[in-house]
Amino acid sequence: MALARPTRRDRPAPTERSRNPVLSCIVTSSPPDRQQAFHDIALRWLPDVTRFARSLTRDETNAEDLVQETYLRAWRHWDSFKPGSEARAWLFTIARNAWRKRAPRDARLVPVEDATLQALAEQDFPLGASNDVLQRLSDADLRPAIRNAIAGLPDGFREVVELVELQELPYAEAAEVLEIPVGTVRSRLFRARRLLQQSLLEHARDAGLVAAAAEKEIRS
Amino acid sequence: MNMHRDPTTPEPPMLDCATAVRKLWDYLDRKLDDVDQEAVRLHMTRCAHCFPHAEFGQLILDAVAEVRRAEPEPASVRDGVLARLRAEGYDGP
């Protein structure tokens, strides 16, 4: 298995339009152009905002409502959008703030206090795995397991994985959206990856890919 | 291994296992400077103890990359958003 990380998939450059000087002028100009700018700059991120909303709400109906509310707020406050700034991060921030206001108290973004989970996350080392385990995992379709593992992460970790790993926001932009220091984004990301590794090992055991004895071996 | 190292390139420091593994995620993310990147790479390729950490780290990153691409939003999401926006005066595409 090669160590080099694969090339990131092609996607529209986040600032391709939002830094376009022509569009920057349009944002504050006449209503038809204002609408066109909103379409070009804000609505283009609808798939990403939808995904982020799903991550926040973990519920399809709530996610749809949240996406609508996010875009409604964005439209109402479109004049406050700073041309040249990162529109996607701006939309994520709106979505997150909207969710924090509307979510039931017990569903807000509160980290899960699980001592075992926290202790595991706070260990410095990533997990290692034997060649046999790695081979079996590499051969398996891990996508369902990874989706479940991400969904099961404590909120503070899941948010970072969603923004940095899945939405590919730079640390600094993720930090802005989450209102935490950049260093915290980095440390949470690394801890989250460790938790994902742990989840994958458990998945491998449950799926019969790894014998209990082998799992014990690779935890050491 | 490069046996004809450019003399202007600093020799990568020899890393102990703990340091190499602590830098692993940054290494896999290619966020280290060139010297550190090379030092970790050398350590990981030569150390039988650390190599599985690197392999498993890469595996998890590859697995996450597999689920990275955002699926198109359902039509109902776009329709719902546009309906709310139009009620607020948006008349764009």
Coordinates of C-alpha atoms in Angstrom, one line a residue:
Chain A
M1 CA 0.0 0.0 0.0
A2 CA 1.5 3.4 -1.0
L3 CA 2.0 5.9 1.8
A4 CA 1.3 8.9 -0.3
R5 CA -2.1 10.4 0.2
P6 CA -4.2 10.3 -2.9
T7 CA -4.8 13.3 -4.9
R8 CA -7.8 15.2 -3.7
R9 CA -10.7 14.9 -6.0
D10 CA -11.5 17.7 -8.3
R11 CA -14.0 20.2 -7.0
P12 CA -14.8 23.8 -7.7
A13 CA -12.2 26.0 -6.1
P14 CA -13.9 27.6 -3.1
T15 CA -12.9 31.1 -4.1
E16 CA -13.2 30.8 -7.8
R17 CA -16.2 33.0 -8.0
S18 CA -16.2 34.6 -4.6
R19 CA -12.9 36.2 -5.4
N20 CA -13.9 37.2 -8.9
P21 CA -13.7 41.0 -9.0
V22 CA -16.6 41.1 -11.5
L23 CA -18.9 39.1 -9.2
S24 CA -17.6 41.1 -6.2
C25 CA -19.1 44.2 -7.8
I26 CA -22.3 42.4 -8.6
V27 CA -23.0 41.5 -5.0
T28 CA -24.0 45.0 -4.1
S29 CA -25.5 46.1 -7.4
S30 CA -29.0 46.0 -8.9
P31 CA -31.5 43.4 -7.7
P32 CA -31.3 41.1 -10.8
D33 CA -27.6 41.0 -10.5
R34 CA -27.8 40.5 -6.8
Q35 CA -29.9 37.5 -7.5
Q36 CA -27.5 36.2 -10.0
A37 CA -24.6 36.7 -7.7
F38 CA -26.5 34.9 -4.9
H39 CA -27.2 32.0 -7.3
D40 CA -23.6 31.9 -8.5
I41 CA -21.8 32.3 -5.2
A42 CA -24.2 30.9 -2.6
L43 CA -26.5 28.4 -4.2
R44 CA -23.6 26.6 -5.9
W45 CA -22.7 25.2 -2.5
L46 CA -26.1 23.7 -1.9
P47 CA -24.8 20.1 -2.0
D48 CA -22.1 20.9 0.6
V49 CA -24.5 22.8 2.8
T50 CA -26.9 20.0 2.7
R51 CA -24.3 17.5 3.7
F52 CA -23.1 19.7 6.5
A53 CA -26.7 20.1 7.7
R54 CA -27.1 16.3 7.7
S55 CA -24.0 16.0 9.8
L56 CA -25.3 18.5 12.3
T57 CA -28.9 17.2 12.6
R58 CA -28.3 13.5 11.8
D59 CA -31.8 13.6 10.5
E60 CA -33.0 14.1 6.9
T61 CA -36.1 16.1 7.7
N62 CA -34.3 18.4 10.1
A63 CA -31.5 18.7 7.6
E64 CA -33.8 19.9 4.9
D65 CA -35.4 22.5 7.2
L66 CA -32.0 23.6 8.3
V67 CA -30.8 24.1 4.7
Q68 CA -33.8 26.1 3.9
E69 CA -33.3 28.3 7.0
T70 CA -29.6 28.7 6.2
Y71 CA -30.3 30.0 2.7
L72 CA -33.1 32.2 3.8
R73 CA -30.8 33.8 6.3
A74 CA -28.0 34.0 3.8
W75 CA -30.4 35.8 1.3
R76 CA -31.7 38.2 3.9
H77 CA -28.1 39.1 4.9
W78 CA -26.5 38.8 1.5
D79 CA -25.5 42.4 1.6
S80 CA -23.3 41.6 4.6
F81 CA -21.4 38.9 2.7
K82 CA -17.9 40.2 2.1
P83 CA -16.9 39.8 -1.5
G84 CA -13.7 37.8 -1.7
S85 CA -14.4 35.9 1.5
E86 CA -15.1 32.2 1.5
A87 CA -18.8 31.8 0.8
R88 CA -19.0 28.2 1.8
A89 CA -17.5 28.8 5.2
W90 CA -19.9 31.7 5.6
L91 CA -22.9 29.4 4.8
F92 CA -21.6 26.7 7.2
T93 CA -21.4 29.3 9.9
I94 CA -24.9 30.4 9.3
A95 CA -26.1 26.8 9.3
R96 CA -24.3 26.0 12.5
N97 CA -25.6 29.0 14.3
A98 CA -29.1 28.3 13.1
W99 CA -28.9 24.8 14.3
R100 CA -27.6 25.8 17.7
K101 CA -30.6 28.1 18.1
R102 CA -33.2 25.7 17.0
A103 CA -32.0 22.3 18.2
P104 CA -33.5 20.8 21.3
R105 CA -31.2 21.4 24.3
D106 CA -30.2 17.7 24.5
A107 CA -29.3 17.6 20.8
R108 CA -27.1 20.6 20.7
L109 CA -23.4 20.3 19.9
V110 CA -22.3 18.9 23.2
P111 CA -19.3 16.6 23.3
V112 CA -20.1 13.1 24.4
E113 CA -18.6 12.5 27.8
D114 CA -17.5 9.0 27.5
A115 CA -14.4 8.4 29.5
T116 CA -13.2 5.4 27.5
L117 CA -13.7 7.2 24.2
Q118 CA -12.0 10.3 25.5
A119 CA -9.1 8.3 26.9
L120 CA -8.6 6.5 23.6
A121 CA -8.8 9.7 21.6
E122 CA -6.2 11.4 23.8
Q123 CA -3.6 8.8 23.3
D124 CA -0.8 10.2 21.1
F125 CA -0.2 7.2 18.8
P126 CA -2.4 6.2 15.9
L127 CA -3.2 2.5 15.9
G128 CA -1.1 0.0 14.1
A129 CA -2.4 -3.1 12.4
S130 CA -0.8 -6.3 11.2
N131 CA -0.2 -6.9 7.5
D132 CA -2.9 -9.5 7.5
V133 CA -5.5 -7.2 9.1
L134 CA -4.5 -4.3 6.8
Q135 CA -4.9 -6.6 3.7
R136 CA -8.3 -7.7 4.8
L137 CA -9.4 -4.2 5.5
S138 CA -8.0 -3.0 2.2
D139 CA -9.9 -5.6 0.3
A140 CA -13.2 -4.8 2.0
D141 CA -15.7 -2.1 1.0
L142 CA -15.2 0.2 4.0
R143 CA -17.5 3.0 3.0
P144 CA -20.5 1.9 5.0
A145 CA -18.3 1.3 8.0
I146 CA -16.6 4.6 7.7
R147 CA -20.0 6.5 7.3
N148 CA -21.3 4.8 10.4
A149 CA -18.0 5.5 12.3
I150 CA -18.1 9.2 11.4
A151 CA -21.8 9.4 12.3
G152 CA -21.0 7.8 15.7
L153 CA -18.2 10.3 16.6
P154 CA -18.7 12.7 19.4
D155 CA -20.0 16.0 18.1
G156 CA -16.8 18.0 18.6
F157 CA -14.9 15.4 16.6
R158 CA -17.5 14.8 14.0
E159 CA -17.8 18.4 13.1
V160 CA -14.1 18.6 12.5
V161 CA -14.0 15.5 10.3
E162 CA -17.0 16.8 8.4
L163 CA -15.4 20.2 7.7
V164 CA -11.7 19.2 7.2
E165 CA -11.9 15.7 5.8
L166 CA -15.1 15.6 3.9
Q167 CA -15.6 19.3 3.0
E168 CA -11.9 19.8 2.7
L169 CA -11.9 23.2 4.4
P170 CA -8.4 24.4 5.5
Y171 CA -7.8 24.3 9.3
A172 CA -8.2 28.0 9.5
E173 CA -11.6 28.1 7.9
A174 CA -12.9 25.2 9.9
A175 CA -11.6 26.9 13.0
E176 CA -13.6 30.0 12.0
V177 CA -16.8 28.1 11.5
L178 CA -16.5 26.1 14.7
E179 CA -15.2 29.1 16.7
I180 CA -12.2 27.2 18.1
P181 CA -8.5 27.7 17.7
V182 CA -6.7 26.2 14.7
G183 CA -4.7 24.0 17.1
T184 CA -7.8 22.6 18.5
V185 CA -9.1 21.7 15.0
R186 CA -5.8 19.9 14.3
S187 CA -5.8 18.0 17.6
R188 CA -9.5 17.0 17.3
L189 CA -8.9 15.8 13.8
F190 CA -6.1 13.6 14.8
R191 CA -8.0 12.2 17.7
A192 CA -11.0 11.6 15.5
R193 CA -8.9 9.7 13.1
R194 CA -7.8 7.5 15.9
L195 CA -11.4 6.9 16.9
L196 CA -12.2 6.0 13.3
Q197 CA -9.3 3.5 13.3
Q198 CA -10.7 2.0 16.4
S199 CA -14.2 1.8 14.9
L200 CA -12.7 0.1 11.8
L201 CA -11.1 -2.5 13.9
E202 CA -14.3 -3.2 15.7
H203 CA -16.1 -3.4 12.3
A204 CA -13.5 -5.8 11.1
R205 CA -14.0 -8.0 14.1
D206 CA -17.8 -7.9 13.9
A207 CA -17.6 -8.7 10.2
G208 CA -15.4 -11.7 10.9
L209 CA -12.5 -10.1 9.0
V210 CA -10.3 -10.2 12.1
A211 CA -10.2 -12.9 14.7
A212 CA -10.3 -11.6 18.3
A213 CA -6.8 -12.8 18.8
A214 CA -5.5 -10.8 15.9
E215 CA -7.4 -7.7 17.1
K216 CA -5.7 -8.1 20.5
E217 CA -2.4 -8.3 18.7
I218 CA -2.9 -5.1 16.7
R219 CA -4.1 -3.1 19.6
S220 CA -0.7 -3.5 21.3
Chain B
M1 CA 17.2 5.6 -1.2
N2 CA 18.9 8.5 -2.8
M3 CA 22.7 7.9 -2.6
H4 CA 23.6 11.2 -4.3
R5 CA 22.0 13.7 -2.0
D6 CA 22.0 17.3 -3.0
P7 CA 24.6 18.9 -0.7
T8 CA 22.4 22.0 -0.3
T9 CA 19.6 20.0 1.1
P10 CA 19.7 19.5 4.8
E11 CA 20.2 15.9 5.9
P12 CA 16.9 14.8 7.5
P13 CA 17.3 14.2 11.2
M14 CA 17.3 10.7 12.6
L15 CA 13.9 10.3 14.3
D16 CA 13.1 8.0 17.2
C17 CA 9.9 6.0 16.9
A18 CA 7.9 8.1 19.3
T19 CA 8.7 11.3 17.4
A20 CA 8.1 9.7 14.0
V21 CA 4.7 8.3 15.0
R22 CA 3.7 11.6 16.6
K23 CA 4.4 13.3 13.3
L24 CA 2.6 10.7 11.3
W25 CA -0.7 12.4 10.6
D26 CA 1.0 15.6 9.5
Y27 CA 3.3 13.5 7.3
L28 CA 0.4 11.7 5.7
D29 CA -1.3 15.1 5.2
R30 CA 1.9 16.4 3.7
K31 CA 1.9 19.3 6.1
L32 CA 5.5 18.9 7.3
D33 CA 8.4 20.9 5.9
D34 CA 10.6 19.1 3.4
V35 CA 13.2 18.0 5.9
D36 CA 10.7 16.6 8.4
Q37 CA 8.7 15.0 5.6
E38 CA 11.7 13.1 4.4
A39 CA 12.8 12.2 7.9
V40 CA 9.4 10.6 8.7
R41 CA 9.3 8.9 5.3
L42 CA 12.7 7.4 5.9
H43 CA 11.8 6.3 9.4
M44 CA 8.5 4.7 8.3
T45 CA 10.1 2.8 5.4
R46 CA 12.9 1.4 7.6
C47 CA 11.2 0.7 10.9
A48 CA 9.2 -2.5 11.2
H49 CA 7.5 -1.3 14.3
C50 CA 6.3 2.0 12.9
F51 CA 5.5 0.9 9.4
P52 CA 2.1 -0.6 10.4
H53 CA 1.1 2.7 12.0
A54 CA 1.8 4.5 8.7
E55 CA 0.0 1.9 6.7
F56 CA -3.1 1.9 8.9
G57 CA -3.0 5.7 9.0
Q58 CA -3.0 5.8 5.3
L59 CA -5.8 3.2 5.1
I60 CA -8.1 5.3 7.2
L61 CA -7.4 8.4 5.1
D62 CA -8.1 6.5 2.0
A63 CA -11.3 5.1 3.4
V64 CA -12.5 8.6 4.4
A65 CA -11.6 9.9 1.0
E66 CA -13.9 7.2 -0.5
V67 CA -16.9 8.8 1.2
R68 CA -15.7 12.4 0.6
R69 CA -17.6 13.4 -2.5
A70 CA -20.8 15.1 -1.6
E71 CA -23.8 13.5 -3.2
P72 CA -26.1 15.8 -5.2
E73 CA -28.8 17.1 -2.9
P74 CA -32.2 15.6 -3.4
A75 CA -34.4 17.7 -5.7
S76 CA -36.7 18.3 -2.7
V77 CA -34.0 20.2 -1.0
R78 CA -33.4 22.5 -3.9
D79 CA -37.1 22.9 -4.5
G80 CA -37.7 23.7 -0.8
V81 CA -34.8 26.3 -0.7
L82 CA -36.0 28.0 -3.9
A83 CA -39.6 28.1 -2.6
R84 CA -38.5 29.8 0.6
L85 CA -36.2 32.2 -1.3
R86 CA -38.9 33.2 -3.8
A87 CA -41.3 34.0 -1.0
E88 CA -38.6 36.5 0.1
G89 CA -38.3 38.1 -3.3
Y90 CA -35.6 36.0 -4.8
D91 CA -36.4 35.5 -8.5
G92 CA -33.1 34.2 -9.8
P93 CA -32.3 30.9 -11.5

